[in-house]
Coordinates of C-alpha atoms in Angstrom, one line a residue:
M217 CA 30.4 -40.0 -94.9
K218 CA 31.8 -41.9 -92.0
T219 CA 35.6 -42.6 -90.8
H220 CA 35.1 -45.9 -90.8
D221 CA 35.1 -46.1 -94.3
F222 CA 38.3 -45.4 -94.8
Y223 CA 39.7 -48.5 -92.4
Y224 CA 42.0 -51.1 -93.4
D225 CA 43.8 -53.7 -91.6
L226 CA 47.4 -53.4 -91.0
P227 CA 49.7 -56.3 -89.2
E228 CA 51.8 -54.3 -86.8
E229 CA 54.8 -55.8 -88.1
L230 CA 54.7 -53.7 -91.1
I231 CA 55.1 -50.5 -89.5
A232 CA 58.7 -49.5 -90.5
Q233 CA 60.8 -48.6 -87.7
T234 CA 64.2 -47.5 -88.9
P235 CA 64.9 -46.0 -92.4
L236 CA 66.5 -48.0 -95.0
Q237 CA 70.2 -47.8 -95.4
Q238 CA 69.5 -46.3 -99.0
R239 CA 66.8 -43.3 -99.0
D240 CA 65.6 -44.1 -102.4
A241 CA 65.8 -47.8 -102.6
S242 CA 62.6 -48.1 -100.9
R243 CA 59.9 -49.6 -102.8
L244 CA 57.3 -47.7 -104.9
M245 CA 53.6 -48.5 -105.8
V246 CA 52.2 -46.9 -108.8
L247 CA 48.7 -46.3 -108.9
D248 CA 46.9 -45.1 -111.7
R249 CA 44.1 -43.0 -110.2
V250 CA 41.9 -43.6 -113.1
S251 CA 42.2 -47.1 -113.6
G252 CA 43.2 -48.6 -110.2
Q253 CA 46.0 -50.4 -112.1
V254 CA 48.7 -51.0 -109.5
T255 CA 52.4 -51.5 -110.6
H256 CA 55.3 -52.4 -108.1
K257 CA 58.5 -50.5 -108.6
H258 CA 61.7 -49.0 -106.5
F259 CA 61.7 -45.3 -105.6
Y260 CA 64.6 -44.5 -108.3
D261 CA 62.3 -45.6 -110.7
I262 CA 60.3 -42.4 -110.0
L263 CA 62.4 -40.7 -112.9
D264 CA 60.0 -42.9 -115.8
Y265 CA 57.1 -41.5 -114.2
L266 CA 57.6 -37.8 -115.0
N267 CA 57.4 -36.1 -117.9
P268 CA 59.9 -33.3 -119.2
G269 CA 57.7 -29.9 -118.3
D270 CA 56.1 -31.3 -115.6
C271 CA 56.9 -29.4 -111.8
L272 CA 57.9 -31.6 -108.7
V273 CA 56.8 -29.7 -105.7
M274 CA 58.5 -30.1 -102.4
N275 CA 58.0 -28.8 -99.0
D276 CA 61.5 -27.8 -97.6
S277 CA 60.2 -27.3 -93.9
R278 CA 63.0 -28.6 -91.4
V279 CA 61.9 -30.6 -88.2
L280 CA 62.9 -28.9 -85.1
P281 CA 64.6 -31.4 -82.8
A282 CA 61.6 -30.5 -80.5
R283 CA 61.7 -33.0 -78.0
L284 CA 63.2 -32.0 -75.0
L285 CA 63.8 -34.7 -71.9
G286 CA 64.5 -32.6 -68.5
H287 CA 63.7 -33.2 -65.1
R288 CA 61.9 -31.2 -62.3
P289 CA 63.8 -29.6 -59.4
T290 CA 62.4 -32.5 -57.1
G291 CA 63.8 -34.5 -59.7
G292 CA 61.0 -36.1 -61.6
A293 CA 61.4 -36.8 -65.3
V294 CA 59.2 -34.7 -67.7
E295 CA 59.1 -34.7 -71.2
V296 CA 58.5 -31.6 -73.4
L297 CA 57.6 -31.3 -77.0
L298 CA 57.5 -28.1 -78.5
L299 CA 54.8 -27.4 -80.9
R300 CA 54.3 -23.6 -81.5
D301 CA 56.3 -20.5 -81.1
L302 CA 54.4 -17.6 -79.6
G303 CA 57.2 -15.5 -78.9
G304 CA 59.0 -14.0 -76.2
K305 CA 60.7 -17.0 -75.6
C306 CA 57.2 -18.5 -75.0
W307 CA 55.9 -21.8 -77.0
E308 CA 52.9 -23.7 -77.0
C309 CA 54.1 -27.4 -75.8
L310 CA 52.9 -30.7 -74.8
C311 CA 54.2 -31.8 -71.7
K312 CA 54.2 -35.6 -70.2
P313 CA 53.2 -35.9 -67.1
G314 CA 50.7 -33.4 -67.7
R315 CA 49.7 -33.3 -64.0
K316 CA 52.9 -32.2 -62.8
M317 CA 53.5 -29.3 -65.3
Q318 CA 51.0 -27.0 -63.3
P319 CA 51.4 -23.2 -64.0
G320 CA 54.8 -22.2 -62.4
S321 CA 55.9 -25.2 -62.5
Q322 CA 59.8 -25.6 -63.0
V323 CA 61.5 -27.9 -65.7
I324 CA 65.8 -28.2 -65.9
F325 CA 67.6 -29.5 -69.6
G326 CA 70.7 -31.3 -69.7
D327 CA 72.9 -29.8 -67.1
G328 CA 71.0 -26.6 -66.5
E329 CA 72.0 -24.7 -69.5
L330 CA 68.2 -24.5 -70.7
T331 CA 65.4 -24.1 -68.1
A332 CA 61.4 -23.7 -68.4
T333 CA 58.6 -22.5 -66.3
V334 CA 55.0 -23.5 -67.3
R335 CA 53.2 -19.9 -68.0
S336 CA 49.4 -21.6 -68.4
V337 CA 47.4 -24.4 -68.9
Q338 CA 45.0 -24.0 -72.6
E339 CA 41.6 -25.8 -73.2
D340 CA 43.0 -28.7 -75.0
G341 CA 46.1 -29.3 -72.5
N342 CA 48.6 -28.0 -73.9
R343 CA 50.9 -25.8 -72.1
V344 CA 52.4 -22.5 -72.5
V345 CA 56.4 -22.4 -71.8
E346 CA 58.4 -20.0 -71.0
F347 CA 62.3 -21.0 -71.8
H348 CA 65.3 -19.5 -70.4
Y349 CA 68.7 -19.7 -72.2
E350 CA 71.8 -17.9 -73.0
G351 CA 72.5 -17.4 -77.0
I352 CA 70.3 -18.8 -79.7
F353 CA 67.3 -21.0 -79.1
L354 CA 68.1 -23.2 -82.2
E355 CA 71.4 -24.0 -81.1
V356 CA 70.4 -25.1 -77.8
L357 CA 68.0 -27.2 -79.4
E358 CA 70.4 -29.0 -81.5
R359 CA 72.6 -29.7 -78.6
L360 CA 69.9 -31.3 -76.1
G361 CA 66.7 -31.7 -78.3
K362 CA 65.8 -35.3 -80.0
M363 CA 63.5 -35.7 -83.2
P364 CA 59.6 -35.6 -82.2
L365 CA 59.1 -39.1 -83.8
P366 CA 55.6 -40.6 -84.4
P367 CA 54.1 -42.7 -81.4
Y368 CA 54.1 -45.7 -83.6
I369 CA 58.1 -45.4 -83.9
K370 CA 59.6 -47.2 -80.6
A371 CA 62.9 -47.6 -82.0
E372 CA 65.9 -44.7 -81.2
L373 CA 67.3 -43.0 -84.4
A374 CA 70.6 -43.3 -84.9
D375 CA 71.2 -40.8 -87.5
Q376 CA 69.0 -37.6 -86.6
E377 CA 69.2 -36.5 -90.5
R378 CA 67.4 -39.2 -91.6
Y379 CA 64.1 -37.4 -90.1
Q380 CA 65.2 -35.1 -92.1
T381 CA 64.5 -34.6 -96.2
V382 CA 67.9 -33.4 -98.2
Y383 CA 66.3 -30.6 -99.1
S384 CA 65.1 -29.2 -95.6
R385 CA 66.0 -25.4 -94.9
E386 CA 63.3 -23.8 -93.1
V387 CA 63.0 -24.6 -89.4
G388 CA 59.9 -24.9 -87.7
S389 CA 57.7 -28.7 -88.4
A390 CA 57.1 -30.8 -85.7
A391 CA 56.8 -33.7 -87.8
A392 CA 58.9 -34.3 -91.2
P393 CA 57.2 -34.5 -94.3
T394 CA 58.1 -37.8 -94.6
A395 CA 56.9 -38.4 -98.5
G396 CA 60.4 -36.7 -99.3
L397 CA 62.5 -38.9 -97.3
H398 CA 63.0 -41.0 -100.4
F399 CA 64.7 -38.5 -102.8
T400 CA 68.6 -38.2 -102.8
R401 CA 70.4 -35.2 -104.0
E402 CA 71.3 -37.5 -106.8
L403 CA 68.0 -38.6 -108.0
L404 CA 66.6 -35.1 -107.7
E405 CA 69.7 -34.3 -110.3
K406 CA 68.7 -36.5 -112.5
I407 CA 65.1 -35.5 -112.4
R408 CA 66.1 -32.0 -113.4
E409 CA 68.6 -33.3 -116.1
K410 CA 65.6 -34.7 -117.4
G411 CA 63.7 -31.8 -118.0
V412 CA 61.7 -31.5 -114.9
K413 CA 61.3 -28.5 -112.8
T414 CA 61.8 -28.7 -109.0
A415 CA 59.9 -25.7 -106.9
F416 CA 59.4 -25.3 -103.3
V417 CA 56.6 -24.4 -100.8
T418 CA 56.7 -24.3 -97.0
L419 CA 54.7 -26.1 -94.5
H420 CA 55.4 -26.6 -90.9
V421 CA 53.9 -29.6 -90.0
G422 CA 52.0 -29.6 -86.6
L423 CA 51.3 -32.1 -84.0
G424 CA 47.6 -32.7 -85.3
T425 CA 49.0 -34.8 -88.1
F426 CA 49.6 -37.5 -85.5
R427 CA 45.8 -36.7 -84.0
P428 CA 43.9 -39.7 -85.0
V429 CA 40.2 -39.0 -86.2
K430 CA 37.5 -39.4 -83.3
A431 CA 34.6 -38.2 -84.8
E432 CA 32.4 -40.9 -86.3
E433 CA 31.2 -38.7 -88.9
V434 CA 34.0 -37.5 -91.3
L435 CA 32.5 -33.9 -91.7
D436 CA 32.4 -33.5 -87.7
H437 CA 36.2 -33.8 -88.0
H438 CA 38.1 -30.5 -87.4
M439 CA 41.8 -29.7 -88.4
H440 CA 44.6 -27.9 -86.5
S441 CA 45.8 -25.0 -88.1
E442 CA 49.8 -24.7 -90.0
L443 CA 51.4 -22.3 -91.4
C444 CA 52.0 -22.6 -95.2
M445 CA 53.8 -20.4 -97.6
I446 CA 54.6 -20.1 -101.6
S447 CA 57.9 -17.7 -102.7
A448 CA 57.3 -15.4 -105.7
E449 CA 59.8 -17.8 -107.4
T450 CA 57.8 -20.6 -107.0
A451 CA 54.8 -19.3 -108.0
E452 CA 56.2 -18.1 -111.5
I453 CA 57.5 -22.0 -111.9
L454 CA 54.1 -23.3 -111.0
N455 CA 52.4 -20.6 -113.6
Q456 CA 54.9 -21.6 -116.5
T457 CA 54.4 -25.1 -115.8
K458 CA 50.5 -24.8 -116.1
A459 CA 50.8 -22.7 -118.8
Q460 CA 52.9 -24.5 -121.0
G461 CA 50.7 -27.8 -120.1
G462 CA 53.0 -29.8 -117.7
R463 CA 51.9 -31.5 -114.8
I464 CA 52.0 -30.5 -111.2
I465 CA 53.1 -33.3 -108.8
C466 CA 53.3 -33.0 -105.1
V467 CA 55.8 -34.4 -103.1
G468 CA 53.6 -35.6 -99.8
T469 CA 49.9 -34.6 -98.7
T470 CA 51.7 -31.6 -97.4
S471 CA 52.7 -30.1 -100.4
C472 CA 49.5 -30.6 -101.4
R473 CA 47.4 -28.7 -98.8
T474 CA 49.8 -25.7 -99.5
L475 CA 49.0 -25.7 -103.2
E476 CA 45.4 -26.2 -102.7
S477 CA 45.3 -23.7 -99.8
L478 CA 47.1 -21.2 -101.5
V479 CA 45.7 -21.4 -105.5
N480 CA 43.8 -18.5 -106.8
D481 CA 40.4 -19.8 -108.3
D482 CA 41.4 -19.3 -111.8
G483 CA 44.2 -21.9 -110.9
T484 CA 47.2 -19.3 -110.9
F485 CA 49.6 -18.6 -108.0
K486 CA 51.2 -15.4 -106.4
A487 CA 53.5 -15.4 -103.5
K488 CA 51.2 -15.6 -100.4
S489 CA 51.1 -17.0 -96.9
K490 CA 48.2 -18.2 -94.6
W491 CA 47.3 -20.5 -91.8
T492 CA 45.6 -23.6 -93.2
D493 CA 42.8 -25.7 -91.6
I494 CA 42.2 -27.3 -95.3
F495 CA 40.5 -30.8 -94.6
I496 CA 40.5 -32.6 -98.4
Y497 CA 38.0 -35.7 -98.3
P498 CA 36.2 -37.5 -101.1
G499 CA 34.4 -35.1 -103.4
Y500 CA 37.1 -32.3 -103.1
R501 CA 37.7 -30.9 -106.6
F502 CA 41.4 -30.3 -106.9
K503 CA 42.5 -27.1 -108.6
A504 CA 46.3 -27.4 -108.3
M505 CA 47.5 -30.8 -108.6
E506 CA 47.8 -33.6 -111.3
G507 CA 50.0 -36.0 -109.4
L508 CA 50.9 -37.1 -105.7
I509 CA 54.0 -38.6 -104.6
T510 CA 53.0 -40.1 -100.8
N511 CA 54.1 -42.3 -98.0
F512 CA 51.1 -45.1 -96.9
H513 CA 49.2 -43.5 -94.1
L514 CA 47.2 -44.5 -90.7
P515 CA 43.9 -46.4 -91.0
E516 CA 41.0 -43.8 -90.8
S517 CA 43.3 -40.7 -91.3
T518 CA 43.0 -37.5 -92.8
L519 CA 45.9 -38.0 -95.0
V520 CA 43.9 -41.4 -95.9
M521 CA 40.9 -39.5 -96.9
L522 CA 43.0 -37.0 -99.0
V523 CA 44.5 -39.5 -100.9
S524 CA 41.0 -41.5 -101.5
A525 CA 39.8 -37.7 -102.7
F526 CA 42.4 -37.6 -105.6
A527 CA 42.5 -41.5 -106.5
G528 CA 39.0 -42.5 -105.4
R529 CA 38.2 -44.3 -102.0
E530 CA 38.2 -47.8 -103.8
H531 CA 41.0 -47.8 -105.9
V532 CA 43.0 -46.5 -102.8
L533 CA 41.6 -49.2 -100.1
N534 CA 42.4 -51.8 -103.0
A535 CA 46.0 -50.9 -103.3
Y536 CA 46.7 -50.5 -99.6
Q537 CA 45.5 -54.1 -99.6
E538 CA 47.8 -55.1 -102.1
A539 CA 50.4 -53.6 -100.2
V540 CA 49.8 -55.1 -96.9
K541 CA 49.9 -58.7 -99.2
E542 CA 53.0 -57.3 -100.8
R543 CA 54.4 -56.5 -97.5
Y544 CA 55.5 -52.9 -97.9
R545 CA 56.7 -50.8 -95.0
F546 CA 54.1 -48.5 -93.9
F547 CA 54.2 -45.2 -92.5
S548 CA 57.3 -42.4 -91.9
F549 CA 59.8 -44.8 -92.8
G550 CA 58.0 -46.9 -94.9
D551 CA 57.5 -47.4 -98.6
A552 CA 56.1 -44.8 -100.9
M553 CA 53.1 -44.7 -103.8
C554 CA 52.8 -42.6 -106.7
I555 CA 49.5 -41.7 -107.7
I556 CA 49.4 -40.2 -111.6

């Protein structure tokens, strides 16, 4: 299986640079994963495709304002992106320009209320950075940090909350679980009123979500590990849904990867957490998920491979070609797809 098998041609102007004013006003493509039939709707129509007794599973991870703009004592500009909390005020970070950020290098952020020292350089070029501050780090970040938008988004984000889901609560992601950006609190309330259960999992999205697949052969690609967890409450809701014949519908590939990583061999769930590097591509047999709500993903990405594993490569690529033809908006701030 070749990486190029998951290529499609995307005009650059279809990459959404800003979110729509109304979250659930985005377009929705509904894809029948058996027949490949495509229907064009709006996201607020998602209600029509959910049945009483189904369970909608959402990733409640909240994006860290992890992009810090600072300068070295000599005045040179530096950008630091927080990737992973290593404890002891140290973080694994991506730093630009890397050549200037050697062990011992100092960085100053804001008016000096936050400073940092590079402690080491890892094999992959990421830096271990120790931060120096007074008080609570998250509060300092809220003041000084910016949202770590994907590299294909060039526009500045006017409202930082538009890169958070309305149900985000567990801080720790380097990127948003973007399929959830389409939901409003009002829409979620209507979904619950219809008799659809809602349940939350947590997967802290890492930078690996933006990394392209460079291997020519799909099987030669290695995923980055991400922390995911299911609570006892969510496990009970999922088990109840399955026992009563309802469908489990994941909001986003991160929710899907969490369930498929943590499901027991018999298809049941219990409270659990682990670091997962699960790689889902065609041939994978899904044990947990019966439906998926997701955005349109980058060509040749692991996310297109996951969606193709669920709905079939031909169906997915045909649907993407239709989305291009119909001028859908792509990627993080773009339109959505419901696969059932």
